[in-house]
mmCIF file of C-alpha atoms and ligand atoms in Angstrom:
data_model
loop_
_atom_site.group_PDB
_atom_site.id
_atom_site.type_symbol
_atom_site.label_atom_id
_atom_site.label_comp_id
_atom_site.label_asym_id
_atom_site.label_seq_id
_atom_site.Cartn_x
_atom_site.Cartn_y
_atom_site.Cartn_z
ATOM 1 C CA MET A 54 0.000 0.000 0.000
ATOM 2 C CA ASN A 55 1.396 3.429 -0.788
ATOM 3 C CA ASN A 56 1.730 6.002 1.967
ATOM 4 C CA ARG A 57 -1.061 8.243 0.677
ATOM 5 C CA ARG A 58 -3.548 5.406 0.655
ATOM 6 C CA ALA A 59 -2.416 4.293 4.096
ATOM 7 C CA ALA A 60 -2.725 7.839 5.426
ATOM 8 C CA ALA A 61 -6.215 8.109 3.977
ATOM 9 C CA VAL A 62 -7.503 5.091 5.830
ATOM 10 C CA MET A 63 -5.569 5.459 9.048
ATOM 11 C CA ARG A 64 -6.840 7.285 12.087
ATOM 12 C CA ALA A 65 -5.137 10.529 12.984
ATOM 13 C CA ASP A 66 -4.090 8.930 16.279
ATOM 14 C CA ALA A 67 -2.991 5.627 14.771
ATOM 15 C CA PRO A 68 -0.484 3.851 17.001
ATOM 16 C CA VAL A 69 3.163 3.847 15.970
ATOM 17 C CA LEU A 70 4.975 0.553 15.437
ATOM 18 C CA ALA A 71 8.449 1.404 16.701
ATOM 19 C CA PRO A 72 11.710 -0.347 15.771
ATOM 20 C CA GLY A 73 12.326 -3.309 18.057
ATOM 21 C CA HIS A 74 8.619 -3.684 18.841
ATOM 22 C CA VAL A 75 6.231 -6.523 17.952
ATOM 23 C CA TRP A 76 2.509 -6.231 17.320
ATOM 24 C CA LEU A 77 0.489 -9.433 17.656
ATOM 25 C CA ALA A 78 -2.466 -8.684 15.435
ATOM 26 C CA GLY A 79 -5.558 -10.404 14.096
ATOM 27 C CA ALA A 80 -6.123 -10.281 10.350
ATOM 28 C CA GLY A 81 -9.797 -11.241 10.513
ATOM 29 C CA PRO A 82 -11.289 -14.201 8.642
ATOM 30 C CA GLY A 83 -10.244 -13.237 5.122
ATOM 31 C CA ASP A 84 -12.066 -10.276 3.605
ATOM 32 C CA PRO A 85 -9.731 -7.247 3.950
ATOM 33 C CA GLY A 86 -12.821 -5.184 4.796
ATOM 34 C CA LEU A 87 -12.838 -6.974 8.153
ATOM 35 C CA LEU A 88 -9.318 -5.897 9.048
ATOM 36 C CA THR A 89 -9.098 -3.420 11.931
ATOM 37 C CA LEU A 90 -7.597 -0.001 11.337
ATOM 38 C CA ASP A 91 -4.864 -0.808 13.854
ATOM 39 C CA ALA A 92 -3.900 -3.999 11.993
ATOM 40 C CA LEU A 93 -3.822 -1.927 8.806
ATOM 41 C CA ALA A 94 -1.586 0.608 10.545
ATOM 42 C CA GLY A 95 0.703 -2.288 11.449
ATOM 43 C CA LEU A 96 0.761 -3.533 7.860
ATOM 44 C CA SER A 97 1.691 -0.122 6.544
ATOM 45 C CA GLN A 98 4.536 0.374 9.072
ATOM 46 C CA ALA A 99 6.037 -3.093 9.567
ATOM 47 C CA ASP A 100 9.268 -4.028 7.914
ATOM 48 C CA VAL A 101 8.684 -7.714 8.663
ATOM 49 C CA VAL A 102 5.254 -9.360 8.620
ATOM 50 C CA VAL A 103 5.329 -12.831 10.170
ATOM 51 C CA HIS A 104 2.055 -14.445 9.109
ATOM 52 C CA ASP A 105 0.004 -17.627 9.375
ATOM 53 C CA ALA A 106 -1.357 -19.699 6.508
ATOM 54 C CA LEU A 107 -4.873 -18.457 7.268
ATOM 55 C CA VAL A 108 -4.076 -14.820 6.527
ATOM 56 C CA ASP A 109 -5.755 -13.990 3.240
ATOM 57 C CA ARG A 110 -3.559 -12.998 0.307
ATOM 58 C CA ARG A 111 -5.606 -9.816 -0.159
ATOM 59 C CA VAL A 112 -4.696 -8.767 3.385
ATOM 60 C CA LEU A 113 -0.996 -9.460 2.870
ATOM 61 C CA ALA A 114 -1.153 -7.341 -0.278
ATOM 62 C CA LEU A 115 -1.845 -4.345 1.978
ATOM 63 C CA ALA A 116 1.649 -4.527 3.505
ATOM 64 C CA GLY A 117 3.909 -1.582 2.766
ATOM 65 C CA SER A 118 6.469 -1.911 -0.018
ATOM 66 C CA GLN A 119 9.243 -1.960 2.632
ATOM 67 C CA ALA A 120 7.776 -5.055 4.283
ATOM 68 C CA ARG A 121 9.229 -8.535 4.008
ATOM 69 C CA LEU A 122 6.674 -11.325 4.392
ATOM 70 C CA GLU A 123 7.693 -14.342 6.428
ATOM 71 C CA PHE A 124 5.478 -17.415 6.528
ATOM 72 C CA ALA A 125 5.202 -19.017 9.961
ATOM 73 C CA GLY A 126 2.100 -21.100 9.546
ATOM 74 C CA LYS A 127 1.238 -24.635 10.363
ATOM 75 C CA ARG A 128 -0.834 -25.518 7.304
ATOM 76 C CA GLY A 129 -0.725 -25.328 3.556
ATOM 77 C CA GLY A 130 1.534 -28.293 2.890
ATOM 78 C CA ARG A 131 4.629 -26.409 3.959
ATOM 79 C CA PRO A 132 6.872 -27.605 6.783
ATOM 80 C CA SER A 133 5.352 -27.032 10.173
ATOM 81 C CA ALA A 134 6.813 -24.258 12.294
ATOM 82 C CA GLU A 135 7.067 -25.177 15.968
ATOM 83 C CA GLN A 136 5.447 -22.671 18.297
ATOM 84 C CA ARG A 137 8.742 -22.242 20.151
ATOM 85 C CA ASP A 138 10.527 -21.476 16.872
ATOM 86 C CA ILE A 139 7.974 -18.805 15.993
ATOM 87 C CA SER A 140 8.356 -17.054 19.346
ATOM 88 C CA THR A 141 12.145 -17.272 19.053
ATOM 89 C CA ARG A 142 11.989 -15.767 15.570
ATOM 90 C CA LEU A 143 9.821 -12.866 16.759
ATOM 91 C CA ILE A 144 12.279 -12.125 19.559
ATOM 92 C CA GLU A 145 15.222 -12.336 17.155
ATOM 93 C CA LEU A 146 13.601 -9.933 14.670
ATOM 94 C CA ALA A 147 12.690 -7.443 17.395
ATOM 95 C CA ARG A 148 16.196 -7.554 18.864
ATOM 96 C CA ALA A 149 17.589 -6.844 15.392
ATOM 97 C CA GLY A 150 15.608 -3.589 15.505
ATOM 98 C CA HIS A 151 12.813 -4.508 13.088
ATOM 99 C CA ARG A 152 9.249 -3.274 13.270
ATOM 100 C CA VAL A 153 7.531 -6.639 13.496
ATOM 101 C CA LEU A 154 3.914 -7.412 12.725
ATOM 102 C CA ARG A 155 2.898 -10.915 13.794
ATOM 103 C CA LEU A 156 -0.298 -11.406 11.815
ATOM 104 C CA LYS A 157 -2.685 -14.246 12.592
ATOM 105 C CA GLY A 158 -5.983 -15.259 11.035
ATOM 106 C CA GLY A 159 -9.071 -14.100 12.911
ATOM 107 C CA ASP A 160 -8.282 -12.940 16.426
ATOM 108 C CA PRO A 161 -4.744 -13.618 17.654
ATOM 109 C CA CYS A 162 -5.896 -15.046 20.979
ATOM 110 C CA MET A 163 -8.827 -17.143 19.747
ATOM 111 C CA PHE A 164 -7.365 -20.619 19.252
ATOM 112 C CA GLY A 165 -4.418 -18.695 17.891
ATOM 113 C CA ARG A 166 -1.738 -19.068 20.562
ATOM 114 C CA GLY A 167 -1.378 -15.299 20.710
ATOM 115 C CA GLY A 168 -1.291 -15.506 24.486
ATOM 116 C CA GLU A 169 1.713 -17.818 24.380
ATOM 117 C CA GLU A 170 3.583 -15.558 21.990
ATOM 118 C CA ALA A 171 2.797 -12.530 24.168
ATOM 119 C CA LEU A 172 4.172 -14.312 27.238
ATOM 120 C CA ALA A 173 7.323 -15.337 25.354
ATOM 121 C CA LEU A 174 7.898 -11.744 24.202
ATOM 122 C CA SER A 175 7.315 -10.468 27.706
ATOM 123 C CA ALA A 176 9.763 -12.993 29.197
ATOM 124 C CA ALA A 177 12.359 -11.855 26.644
ATOM 125 C CA GLY A 178 11.780 -8.198 27.494
ATOM 126 C CA VAL A 179 10.543 -7.369 23.968
ATOM 127 C CA PRO A 180 7.983 -4.538 23.871
ATOM 128 C CA PHE A 181 4.750 -5.699 22.260
ATOM 129 C CA ARG A 182 1.130 -4.879 21.781
ATOM 130 C CA ILE A 183 -1.891 -7.109 21.097
ATOM 131 C CA ILE A 184 -4.385 -6.012 18.456
ATOM 132 C CA PRO A 185 -7.721 -7.840 18.480
ATOM 133 C CA GLY A 186 -9.144 -9.250 15.264
ATOM 134 C CA VAL A 187 -12.517 -10.449 14.026
ATOM 135 C CA THR A 188 -12.693 -14.145 14.781
ATOM 136 C CA ALA A 189 -13.932 -16.606 12.152
ATOM 137 C CA GLY A 190 -16.378 -18.120 14.635
ATOM 138 C CA LEU A 191 -18.362 -14.869 14.696
ATOM 139 C CA ALA A 192 -17.710 -13.352 11.272
ATOM 140 C CA GLY A 193 -18.372 -16.708 9.604
ATOM 141 C CA LEU A 194 -21.839 -16.853 11.100
ATOM 142 C CA THR A 195 -22.836 -13.324 10.212
ATOM 143 C CA ALA A 196 -21.402 -13.675 6.711
ATOM 144 C CA ALA A 197 -23.585 -16.772 6.307
ATOM 145 C CA ALA A 198 -26.674 -14.873 7.523
ATOM 146 C CA ILE A 199 -26.762 -16.869 10.770
ATOM 147 C CA PRO A 200 -27.106 -14.526 13.746
ATOM 148 C CA ALA A 201 -24.846 -15.474 16.644
ATOM 149 C CA THR A 202 -27.618 -14.580 19.072
ATOM 150 C CA PHE A 203 -31.300 -14.007 18.465
ATOM 151 C CA ARG A 204 -33.677 -12.711 21.111
ATOM 152 C CA GLY A 205 -35.861 -15.493 22.438
ATOM 153 C CA MET A 206 -33.706 -18.182 20.861
ATOM 154 C CA ASN A 207 -30.344 -18.180 22.652
ATOM 155 C CA ARG A 208 -28.612 -16.282 25.434
ATOM 156 C CA ALA A 209 -25.185 -17.801 25.035
ATOM 157 C CA LEU A 210 -22.923 -19.058 22.286
ATOM 158 C CA ILE A 211 -20.322 -21.740 22.804
ATOM 159 C CA LEU A 212 -17.074 -21.478 20.824
ATOM 160 C CA ALA A 213 -15.202 -24.774 20.997
ATOM 161 C CA ALA A 214 -12.222 -26.425 19.334
ATOM 162 C CA GLY A 215 -13.041 -29.779 17.761
ATOM 163 C CA TYR A 216 -9.659 -31.407 17.632
ATOM 164 C CA GLY A 217 -9.128 -34.463 19.816
ATOM 165 C CA ALA A 218 -12.847 -35.171 20.180
ATOM 166 C CA ASP A 219 -12.282 -38.172 22.410
ATOM 167 C CA ASP A 220 -9.141 -37.377 24.308
ATOM 168 C CA ASP A 221 -9.138 -33.689 25.194
ATOM 169 C CA GLY A 222 -11.362 -33.879 28.244
ATOM 170 C CA LEU A 223 -14.027 -31.577 26.774
ATOM 171 C CA ASP A 224 -17.412 -32.742 28.064
ATOM 172 C CA TRP A 225 -19.490 -32.636 24.885
ATOM 173 C CA SER A 226 -22.571 -34.002 26.672
ATOM 174 C CA ALA A 227 -22.417 -31.097 29.105
ATOM 175 C CA LEU A 228 -22.190 -28.657 26.181
ATOM 176 C CA ALA A 229 -25.184 -30.376 24.557
ATOM 177 C CA ARG A 230 -27.221 -30.055 27.752
ATOM 178 C CA THR A 231 -26.864 -26.261 27.774
ATOM 179 C CA GLY A 232 -29.133 -26.208 24.710
ATOM 180 C CA GLN A 233 -27.120 -23.212 23.463
ATOM 181 C CA PRO A 234 -25.672 -23.071 19.941
ATOM 182 C CA ILE A 235 -22.166 -24.395 19.472
ATOM 183 C CA VAL A 236 -19.590 -23.065 17.013
ATOM 184 C CA LEU A 237 -16.795 -25.501 16.282
ATOM 185 C CA TYR A 238 -13.334 -24.561 15.083
ATOM 186 C CA MET A 239 -10.889 -27.157 13.711
ATOM 187 C CA ALA A 240 -13.535 -29.865 13.819
ATOM 188 C CA MET A 241 -13.780 -31.261 10.315
ATOM 189 C CA ARG A 242 -11.683 -34.340 11.028
ATOM 190 C CA ASN A 243 -13.642 -35.281 14.145
ATOM 191 C CA LEU A 244 -17.044 -34.097 13.041
ATOM 192 C CA ALA A 245 -18.732 -37.513 13.063
ATOM 193 C CA ALA A 246 -17.450 -38.291 16.573
ATOM 194 C CA ILE A 247 -18.427 -34.860 17.913
ATOM 195 C CA ALA A 248 -21.920 -35.012 16.386
ATOM 196 C CA ASP A 249 -22.340 -38.458 17.896
ATOM 197 C CA GLN A 250 -21.349 -37.255 21.358
ATOM 198 C CA LEU A 251 -23.633 -34.227 21.138
ATOM 199 C CA MET A 252 -26.564 -36.483 20.196
ATOM 200 C CA ARG A 253 -25.728 -38.837 23.046
ATOM 201 C CA GLY A 254 -25.692 -35.750 25.258
ATOM 202 C CA GLY A 255 -29.291 -35.073 24.305
ATOM 203 C CA LEU A 256 -29.268 -32.812 21.251
ATOM 204 C CA PRO A 257 -31.936 -34.002 18.794
ATOM 205 C CA PRO A 258 -30.534 -35.470 15.541
ATOM 206 C CA SER A 259 -32.673 -32.939 13.659
ATOM 207 C CA THR A 260 -30.851 -29.973 15.250
ATOM 208 C CA PRO A 261 -29.925 -27.623 12.393
ATOM 209 C CA ALA A 262 -26.240 -27.423 11.524
ATOM 210 C CA ALA A 263 -24.210 -25.450 9.007
ATOM 211 C CA ILE A 264 -20.683 -25.680 7.707
ATOM 212 C CA VAL A 265 -18.995 -22.486 6.545
ATOM 213 C CA VAL A 266 -15.792 -23.121 4.610
ATOM 214 C CA SER A 267 -13.392 -20.245 3.899
ATOM 215 C CA ALA A 268 -15.720 -17.680 5.432
ATOM 216 C CA THR A 269 -15.463 -14.264 3.721
ATOM 217 C CA MET A 270 -12.810 -15.583 1.332
ATOM 218 C CA ALA A 271 -13.193 -15.782 -2.436
ATOM 219 C CA ASP A 272 -13.941 -19.522 -2.275
ATOM 220 C CA GLU A 273 -16.458 -19.383 0.591
ATOM 221 C CA ARG A 274 -18.893 -22.322 0.719
ATOM 222 C CA ILE A 275 -21.886 -22.815 2.978
ATOM 223 C CA VAL A 276 -23.753 -26.077 3.470
ATOM 224 C CA VAL A 277 -26.815 -26.356 5.699
ATOM 225 C CA SER A 278 -27.544 -29.723 7.268
ATOM 226 C CA THR A 279 -28.628 -31.370 10.505
ATOM 227 C CA LEU A 280 -26.607 -32.706 13.397
ATOM 228 C CA GLU A 281 -27.340 -36.257 12.271
ATOM 229 C CA ARG A 282 -26.253 -35.605 8.673
ATOM 230 C CA VAL A 283 -23.555 -32.979 9.034
ATOM 231 C CA ALA A 284 -20.489 -35.258 8.871
ATOM 232 C CA ALA A 285 -21.859 -37.165 5.873
ATOM 233 C CA ASP A 286 -22.813 -33.910 4.125
ATOM 234 C CA ALA A 287 -19.304 -32.552 4.667
ATOM 235 C CA GLN A 288 -17.964 -35.618 2.882
ATOM 236 C CA ASP A 289 -20.601 -35.664 0.143
ATOM 237 C CA HIS A 290 -19.928 -32.008 -0.684
ATOM 238 C CA GLN A 291 -16.164 -32.588 -0.417
ATOM 239 C CA LEU A 292 -15.805 -29.680 1.966
ATOM 240 C CA GLY A 293 -12.280 -28.759 2.949
ATOM 241 C CA THR A 294 -10.767 -26.404 5.492
ATOM 242 C CA PRO A 295 -10.671 -23.875 7.042
ATOM 243 C CA ALA A 296 -14.212 -24.423 8.218
ATOM 244 C CA ILE A 297 -16.428 -23.602 11.147
ATOM 245 C CA ILE A 298 -19.481 -25.661 12.030
ATOM 246 C CA ILE A 299 -22.515 -24.144 13.676
ATOM 247 C CA ILE A 300 -24.940 -26.371 15.542
ATOM 248 C CA GLY A 301 -28.183 -24.992 16.900
ATOM 249 C CA GLU A 302 -31.548 -23.439 16.184
ATOM 250 C CA ILE A 303 -29.944 -20.152 15.088
ATOM 251 C CA VAL A 304 -29.047 -21.910 11.803
ATOM 252 C CA ARG A 305 -32.763 -22.013 10.965
ATOM 253 C CA LEU A 306 -32.787 -18.211 10.773
ATOM 254 C CA ARG A 307 -30.467 -18.234 7.764
ATOM 255 C CA ALA A 308 -33.283 -18.808 5.249
ATOM 256 C CA ARG A 309 -35.364 -15.974 6.719
ATOM 257 C CA LEU A 310 -32.435 -13.578 6.879
ATOM 258 C CA MET A 311 -31.338 -14.392 3.333
ATOM 259 C CA GLU A 312 -34.869 -13.674 2.148
ATOM 260 C CA ALA A 313 -34.924 -10.390 4.088
ATOM 261 C CA VAL A 314 -31.548 -9.398 2.614
ATOM 262 C CA ARG A 315 -32.781 -10.186 -0.916
ATOM 263 C CA GLU A 316 -35.917 -8.114 -0.368
ATOM 264 C CA GLY A 317 -33.804 -5.266 1.011
ATOM 265 C CA GLU A 318 -31.523 -5.379 -2.017
ATOM 266 C CA ALA A 319 -34.479 -5.492 -4.411
ATOM 267 C CA ALA A 320 -35.926 -2.370 -2.762
ATOM 268 C CA THR A 321 -32.775 -0.299 -3.304
HETATM 269 C C1 SAM B 73 -5.915 -22.279 14.598
HETATM 270 S S1 SAM B 73 -7.572 -21.791 14.470
HETATM 271 C C2 SAM B 73 -7.377 -20.052 14.337
HETATM 272 C C3 SAM B 73 -8.638 -19.269 14.629
HETATM 273 C C4 SAM B 73 -8.448 -17.794 14.432
HETATM 274 N N1 SAM B 73 -7.480 -17.274 15.382
HETATM 275 C C5 SAM B 73 -9.758 -17.026 14.549
HETATM 276 O O1 SAM B 73 -9.914 -16.247 15.503
HETATM 277 O O2 SAM B 73 -10.606 -17.182 13.672
HETATM 278 C C6 SAM B 73 -7.947 -22.270 12.835
HETATM 279 C C7 SAM B 73 -9.417 -22.589 12.650
HETATM 280 O O3 SAM B 73 -10.186 -21.406 12.619
HETATM 281 C C8 SAM B 73 -11.284 -21.577 11.736
HETATM 282 N N2 SAM B 73 -11.173 -20.578 10.669
HETATM 283 C C9 SAM B 73 -10.246 -19.620 10.560
HETATM 284 N N3 SAM B 73 -10.478 -18.845 9.486
HETATM 285 C C10 SAM B 73 -11.587 -19.339 8.900
HETATM 286 C C11 SAM B 73 -12.354 -18.966 7.761
HETATM 287 N N4 SAM B 73 -12.042 -17.908 7.003
HETATM 288 N N5 SAM B 73 -13.448 -19.695 7.468
HETATM 289 C C12 SAM B 73 -13.816 -20.740 8.226
HETATM 290 N N6 SAM B 73 -13.141 -21.134 9.321
HETATM 291 C C13 SAM B 73 -12.043 -20.439 9.657
HETATM 292 C C14 SAM B 73 -11.201 -22.998 11.213
HETATM 293 O O4 SAM B 73 -11.953 -23.820 12.079
HETATM 294 C C15 SAM B 73 -9.737 -23.274 11.336
HETATM 295 O O5 SAM B 73 -9.468 -24.656 11.394
#
């Protein structure tokens, strides 16, 4: 991004990313429109951007021309970076006097290990700042016309990680008994086992479910299903990752909201 464009979008009191400092920032779920102004300020000032695989290419394109992009992700078929290595690299870059933007998909502290990186920077005496981001588990719902809460329908929303369905000690039956909608991150591999446990915990097999793949990205896909069918539908539709899965009555509102949006668009 050139300086004029950056200046046009940045707040007058935008924070300054100083040499030797690290910003741990969220890049949102994909669409650059969901980037915060502070993350954008970081992109325009950083001379090194250390990013995850989930950071959308369109967001990385907003980095200043002085910025070097360094991949530090754990997906995408490239060699896995150990968490310790990433923290060490951030410390090394800061100590070399760089302005470092550590950019993570969604929110840096939502299943993003931002907290661990912050603690490592703190222990090393590196000045840092944490910039919140829009998490996929909220943006993905709204982008799919599924309201996270709806008066009279739910008063809570459970955000849960779906890896290690059997061995991570998460009590899925207890989550099912709350009757509140559940948003699953990283759950595609264990979806059948999780759905099974939620049904055994008392959720009706007919509970509406939706899978949102690549929310707000160019290849976004949305499939609506039921708890009983959701794992099979994911397979039948050959859905990949990243994906969030929403389980609960709020999914039913999607059809009504889509209709309302269409009517609104037709009226303009
Ligand atoms: C390691 S977690 C990182 C979450 C991220 N920090 C956030 O706040 O969204 C990765 C998981 O987030 C979810 N995710 C992230 N971006 C997504 C997107 N654009 N669409 C759907 N799911 C996404 C997927 O469940 C993915 O497996």
